[in-house]
Coordinates of C-alpha atoms and ligand atoms in Angstrom, one line a residue:
X295 CA 25.9 2.5 -32.6
X296 CA 25.4 1.0 -29.1
X297 CA 22.1 -0.6 -28.6
X298 CA 20.5 0.7 -25.5
X299 CA 19.2 -1.9 -23.2
X300 CA 15.6 -3.3 -23.2
X301 CA 13.6 -3.1 -20.0
X302 CA 10.3 -4.4 -19.0
X303 CA 8.7 -1.7 -16.5
X304 CA 5.8 -3.7 -14.4
X305 CA 4.0 -0.2 -13.6
X306 CA 3.9 3.3 -14.5
X307 CA 6.2 5.6 -12.2
X308 CA 5.9 9.2 -11.5
X309 CA 6.5 11.3 -14.8
X310 CA 10.2 12.5 -13.9
X311 CA 11.0 8.7 -13.5
X312 CA 9.8 7.8 -16.7
X313 CA 11.7 10.6 -18.4
X314 CA 15.1 9.9 -16.8
X315 CA 14.3 5.9 -17.8
X316 CA 13.8 7.0 -21.6
X317 CA 17.5 8.4 -21.4
X318 CA 19.2 5.3 -20.4
X319 CA 17.0 2.5 -22.2
X320 CA 14.3 1.3 -24.3
X321 CA 11.3 -0.1 -22.4
X322 CA 7.9 -1.4 -22.4
X323 CA 5.8 -0.4 -19.4
X324 CA 2.5 -1.9 -18.1
X325 CA 0.5 1.2 -18.3
X326 CA -2.6 -0.2 -16.9
X327 CA -3.9 1.3 -13.7
X328 CA -3.4 -2.1 -11.7
X329 CA -0.5 -4.6 -11.3
X330 CA 0.5 -6.5 -14.2
X331 CA -1.4 -10.1 -14.2
X332 CA 0.8 -13.0 -14.2
X333 CA 0.4 -13.6 -17.7
X334 CA 1.4 -10.1 -18.5
X335 CA 4.4 -10.5 -16.1
X336 CA 5.6 -13.5 -17.9
X337 CA 5.3 -12.2 -21.3
X338 CA 6.7 -8.8 -20.5
X339 CA 9.7 -9.9 -19.0
X340 CA 10.6 -12.2 -21.9
X341 CA 14.1 -11.3 -23.6
X342 CA 14.9 -8.2 -21.5
X343 CA 18.1 -7.0 -20.1
X344 CA 16.5 -5.9 -16.9
X345 CA 13.1 -5.8 -15.2
X346 CA 11.8 -3.0 -13.0
X347 CA 9.4 -4.7 -10.8
X348 CA 7.0 -3.6 -7.7
X349 CA 6.2 -5.2 -4.6
X350 CA 3.0 -7.0 -5.9
X351 CA 5.1 -8.8 -8.6
X352 CA 5.8 -12.2 -7.3
X353 CA 9.4 -12.8 -9.0
X354 CA 10.4 -16.4 -8.8
X355 CA 11.9 -19.2 -10.7
X356 CA 9.0 -19.1 -13.3
X357 CA 9.8 -15.4 -13.9
X358 CA 13.3 -15.8 -14.1
X359 CA 12.9 -18.9 -16.6
X360 CA 10.6 -16.4 -18.7
X361 CA 13.1 -13.6 -18.5
X362 CA 15.8 -15.8 -20.0
X363 CA 19.7 -16.0 -19.0
X364 CA 20.5 -12.4 -20.6
X365 CA 18.5 -10.6 -18.2
X366 CA 20.9 -9.2 -15.5
X367 CA 18.7 -7.4 -13.1
X368 CA 15.6 -7.3 -11.4
X369 CA 15.1 -3.9 -9.8
X370 CA 12.4 -3.5 -7.0
X371 CA 10.8 -0.1 -6.7
X372 CA 10.6 -0.5 -2.8
X373 CA 12.9 -1.1 -0.1
X374 CA 11.0 -4.4 1.0
X375 CA 11.8 -7.3 -1.4
X376 CA 10.3 -10.0 0.1
X377 CA 8.2 -10.4 -3.2
X378 CA 11.4 -11.8 -5.0
X379 CA 13.1 -15.2 -4.5
X380 CA 16.6 -13.7 -3.9
X381 CA 18.6 -17.1 -3.2
X382 CA 17.1 -18.2 -6.5
X383 CA 18.1 -14.9 -8.3
X384 CA 21.6 -15.3 -6.9
X385 CA 21.8 -19.0 -7.7
X386 CA 21.5 -17.8 -11.5
X387 CA 23.8 -14.7 -11.0
X388 CA 20.8 -12.3 -11.4
X389 CA 21.3 -9.1 -9.5
X390 CA 18.4 -7.8 -7.2
X391 CA 18.1 -4.2 -6.2
X392 CA 15.7 -2.3 -3.6
X393 CA 15.6 1.4 -2.9
X394 CA 16.9 2.1 0.7
X395 CA 17.3 5.3 2.5
X396 CA 15.1 7.4 0.3
X397 CA 11.9 6.4 2.1
X398 CA 13.1 6.5 5.5
X399 CA 11.5 9.8 6.5
X400 CA 8.1 9.2 4.8
X401 CA 7.7 5.7 6.2
X402 CA 8.6 6.8 9.5
X403 CA 6.3 10.0 9.3
X404 CA 3.5 7.7 8.2
X405 CA 4.1 5.6 11.4
X406 CA 3.8 8.7 13.4
X407 CA 0.5 9.7 11.6
X408 CA -1.0 6.4 12.2
X409 CA 0.3 6.6 15.8
X410 CA -1.4 9.9 16.5
X411 CA -4.5 9.0 14.6
X412 CA -5.0 5.7 16.6
X413 CA -3.9 7.6 20.0
X414 CA -6.1 10.6 19.4
X415 CA -9.1 8.9 17.5
X416 CA -8.6 11.2 14.4
X417 CA -10.3 9.0 11.8
X418 CA -13.2 8.2 14.3
X419 CA -13.7 11.9 14.6
X420 CA -13.7 12.4 11.3
X421 CA -16.4 9.7 10.5
X422 CA -18.2 11.2 13.1
X423 CA -18.3 14.9 11.8
X424 CA -19.2 13.4 8.4
X425 CA -22.2 11.6 9.6
X426 CA -23.6 13.8 12.5
X427 CA -23.0 16.2 15.2
X428 CA -21.4 16.1 18.6
X429 CA -22.1 17.8 22.0
X430 CA -19.0 18.7 23.7
X431 CA -18.5 16.6 27.1
X432 CA -15.7 15.9 29.6
X433 CA -15.4 12.4 28.8
X434 CA -16.2 12.3 25.0
X435 CA -14.0 10.6 22.9
X436 CA -10.8 10.4 25.2
X437 CA -7.8 9.3 23.8
X438 CA -4.4 8.3 25.0
X439 CA -1.3 10.8 25.9
X440 CA 1.6 10.4 23.8
X441 CA 4.3 12.9 25.4
X442 CA 6.4 11.2 27.9
X443 CA 5.3 7.7 27.4
X444 CA 7.2 4.5 26.4
X445 CA 7.9 3.9 22.8
X446 CA 8.7 0.3 21.7
X447 CA 10.2 0.1 18.2
X448 CA 10.6 -3.5 16.9
X449 CA 13.5 -3.3 14.3
X450 CA 16.5 -1.3 14.6
X451 CA 17.1 -0.5 11.1
X452 CA 17.0 2.7 9.1
X453 CA 13.2 3.2 9.3
X454 CA 12.9 2.1 12.8
X455 CA 15.9 4.5 13.9
X456 CA 14.4 7.3 11.8
X457 CA 11.1 6.8 13.7
X458 CA 12.7 6.4 17.1
X459 CA 14.6 9.8 16.5
X460 CA 11.3 11.7 15.8
X461 CA 10.0 10.8 19.3
X462 CA 12.6 13.2 21.1
X463 CA 10.3 16.1 20.5
X464 CA 7.8 14.2 22.6
X465 CA 10.1 13.3 25.3
X466 CA 9.8 9.7 25.1
X467 CA 11.4 6.7 26.4
X468 CA 12.4 4.6 23.7
X469 CA 13.0 0.7 23.9
X470 CA 13.9 -1.2 20.8
X471 CA 14.4 -4.8 19.9
X472 CA 16.3 -6.6 17.1
X473 CA 18.6 -9.3 16.2
X474 CA 21.5 -7.6 18.6
X475 CA 22.0 -4.5 20.3
X476 CA 22.8 -1.4 17.8
X477 CA 25.3 1.0 19.1
X478 CA 24.0 3.5 16.3
X479 CA 20.5 3.2 17.2
X480 CA 21.6 3.8 20.9
X481 CA 23.8 6.9 20.0
X482 CA 21.2 8.6 17.9
X483 CA 18.0 8.0 19.6
X484 CA 18.8 7.3 23.3
X485 CA 16.9 4.1 23.1
X486 CA 17.5 0.9 25.0
X487 CA 17.8 -2.6 23.7
X488 CA 15.2 -5.1 25.2
X489 CA 14.0 -8.4 24.3
X490 CA 10.9 -8.4 22.4
X491 CA 8.7 -9.7 25.4
X492 CA 10.0 -7.0 27.7
X493 CA 9.4 -4.4 25.1
X494 CA 5.9 -5.7 24.6
X495 CA 5.3 -5.6 28.2
X496 CA 6.6 -2.2 29.0
X497 CA 5.6 0.0 25.8
X498 CA 2.7 2.2 25.6
X499 CA 3.1 2.0 21.6
X500 CA 4.6 -0.6 19.7
X501 CA 5.8 0.0 16.3
X502 CA 7.1 -2.4 13.8
X503 CA 9.8 -1.7 11.6
X504 CA 11.2 -5.3 10.5
X505 CA 11.4 -6.7 6.9
X506 CA 9.3 -9.6 6.2
X507 CA 11.6 -13.0 6.2
X508 CA 10.5 -16.5 7.4
X509 CA 11.8 -15.6 10.9
X510 CA 9.5 -12.3 11.1
X511 CA 6.2 -14.1 9.9
X512 CA 3.8 -13.7 12.5
X513 CA 6.4 -12.4 14.7
X514 CA 3.5 -10.6 16.6
X515 CA 0.9 -13.1 17.3
X516 CA -1.7 -14.1 20.0
X517 CA 1.0 -14.6 22.7
X518 CA 2.8 -11.5 21.8
X519 CA -0.5 -9.4 21.7
X520 CA -1.4 -11.0 24.9
X521 CA 1.8 -9.3 26.5
X522 CA 0.9 -5.8 25.6
X523 CA -0.7 -3.6 28.0
X524 CA -4.6 -3.0 27.4
X525 CA -3.8 0.5 27.2
X526 CA -1.2 0.0 24.4
X527 CA -1.3 0.7 20.8
X528 CA 0.3 -1.3 17.9
X529 CA 1.7 0.3 14.8
X530 CA 2.4 -1.7 11.4
X531 CA 4.0 0.2 8.5
X532 CA 6.3 -2.9 7.7
X533 CA 4.7 -5.8 5.9
X534 CA 1.2 -7.3 6.7
X535 CA 2.5 -10.6 7.7
X536 CA 4.6 -9.6 10.5
X537 CA 1.3 -9.4 12.5
X538 CA -1.2 -12.4 12.7
X539 CA -4.0 -10.3 11.7
X540 CA -6.5 -12.4 12.8
X541 CA -5.4 -12.6 16.5
X542 CA -5.1 -8.6 16.2
X543 CA -8.6 -8.4 15.3
X544 CA -9.5 -10.7 18.2
X545 CA -7.5 -8.5 20.5
X546 CA -8.8 -5.3 19.2
X547 CA -12.5 -6.7 19.5
X548 CA -11.9 -7.9 23.2
X549 CA -10.0 -4.7 23.9
X550 CA -7.1 -6.5 25.3
X551 CA -5.0 -3.9 23.6
X552 CA -6.3 -0.2 23.2
X553 CA -6.0 0.0 19.4
X554 CA -3.9 -0.2 16.2
X555 CA -2.6 1.7 13.3
X556 CA -2.0 -0.2 10.1
X557 CA -0.6 0.6 6.8
X558 CA 0.1 -2.9 5.6
X559 CA -2.0 -6.0 5.6
X560 CA -1.5 -9.8 5.4
X561 CA -3.6 -10.3 2.2
X562 CA -3.5 -7.0 0.4
X563 CA -5.3 -5.2 -0.7
X564 CA -8.0 -6.9 1.8
X565 CA -7.8 -6.4 5.6
X566 CA -8.9 -8.9 7.7
X567 CA -12.7 -8.5 7.6
X568 CA -13.1 -8.4 11.4
X569 CA -11.1 -5.2 11.5
X570 CA -13.5 -3.1 9.2
X571 CA -16.2 -3.1 12.0
X572 CA -14.0 -2.0 14.6
X573 CA -13.3 1.6 15.8
X574 CA -10.1 1.2 17.3
X575 CA -8.1 0.5 14.3
X576 CA -7.0 3.1 11.7
X577 CA -6.1 1.8 8.4
X578 CA -4.5 3.2 5.3
X579 CA -3.7 1.4 2.1
X580 CA 0.1 1.0 2.0
X581 CA 0.9 4.4 1.8
X582 CA 4.1 4.7 4.1
X583 CA 6.3 6.1 1.2
X584 CA 3.8 7.9 -0.7
X585 CA 4.7 11.4 -1.1
X586 CA 5.7 12.9 -4.3
X587 CA 9.1 13.6 -3.5
X588 CA 9.9 10.2 -2.2
X589 CA 8.1 8.1 -4.7
X590 CA 10.1 10.2 -7.4
X591 CA 13.2 9.6 -5.5
X592 CA 12.5 6.0 -5.3
X593 CA 12.3 5.8 -9.0
X594 CA 15.4 7.7 -9.4
X595 CA 17.3 5.1 -7.4
X596 CA 15.8 2.3 -9.5
X597 CA 17.0 4.1 -12.7
X598 CA 20.5 4.4 -11.2
X599 CA 20.6 0.7 -10.6
X600 CA 19.2 -0.3 -14.1
X601 CA 21.8 2.2 -15.6
X602 CA 24.7 0.7 -13.9
X603 CA 23.6 -3.1 -14.7
X604 CA 23.1 -2.0 -18.4
X605 CA 26.6 -0.8 -18.3
X606 CA 27.7 -4.1 -17.0
X607 CA 28.6 -2.4 -13.6
X608 CA 27.3 -3.9 -10.1
X609 CA 24.4 -2.0 -9.4
X610 CA 24.8 0.4 -6.0
X611 CA 21.8 -1.1 -4.2
X612 CA 22.4 -4.7 -4.5
X613 CA 20.4 -6.9 -2.1
X614 CA 22.6 -9.4 -0.5
X615 CA 20.4 -11.3 1.8
Ligands
LIG1458 C1 8.6 -0.6 0.4 O1 9.5 0.3 -0.1 O2 9.0 -1.7 0.7 C2 7.1 0.1 0.8 O3 6.5 -1.0 1.4 C3 6.5 0.7 -0.6 O4 7.2 1.6 -0.7

């Protein structure tokens, strides 16, 4: 009888995903309501054929060593894979996969949720309603118009494109920046390619949709924030370290930009302490892809990748870069 592959799962996934996983492999799962500790991870991966990991598991040479040479795949539950040393994996002939596409809508929707919340002061209003009362006045809690304004999309990948496309209903002018102009982006969204500096100067809303790489670390720092309009709002649903969070807190406090909506942070789970005291920032706990449907679909993508690797086939969502 064929032996089923043996997999380490670093965190419990939605029930339908765990059920599917049972069909294709034997596994041990970290069922704690917290990430696996480093020790648990190193112990857990030992001798496995594949590992299902999450964005808060640092997968590096030490983990590959612990897993052993028979381990074919590290399947990340997420589209971002900055937690994995991909060059090291490639050197060892270990496959790395991610979960692209299935979370485009949910993550783009979340960027819109933050944009609306920041522009129309939704969280601030909610706090006010819970703590006291209000008296309606013509200049009470004024926010920023969205319809017809200029949207700057930093990163022209799948999520950035999806986000930009959704602006059509609001009649917005779209600028986008990236490594190079993208004919698909332009055809789909009507956006115009701009250098990052131009985008920052001209946009009313700037939303970040780039992966975290050495090149994008602190892509938005003090200088870049200084280019933005004092009325502009910054949204980040990509990875925290793309923005210099200390510089952002200073800009928000000094009101050199109007506001920010953040779903990701430099040192998760803790935002820069200065941010917590500010009313002009809306923060959510890295929930861009957190819908019932999307988190399940992400899991099903991971299962397909693991199934392929266990059968010796190249997994469909191989990370090459
Ligand atoms: C990702 O997929 O990279 C998100 O950050 C988590 O869904």
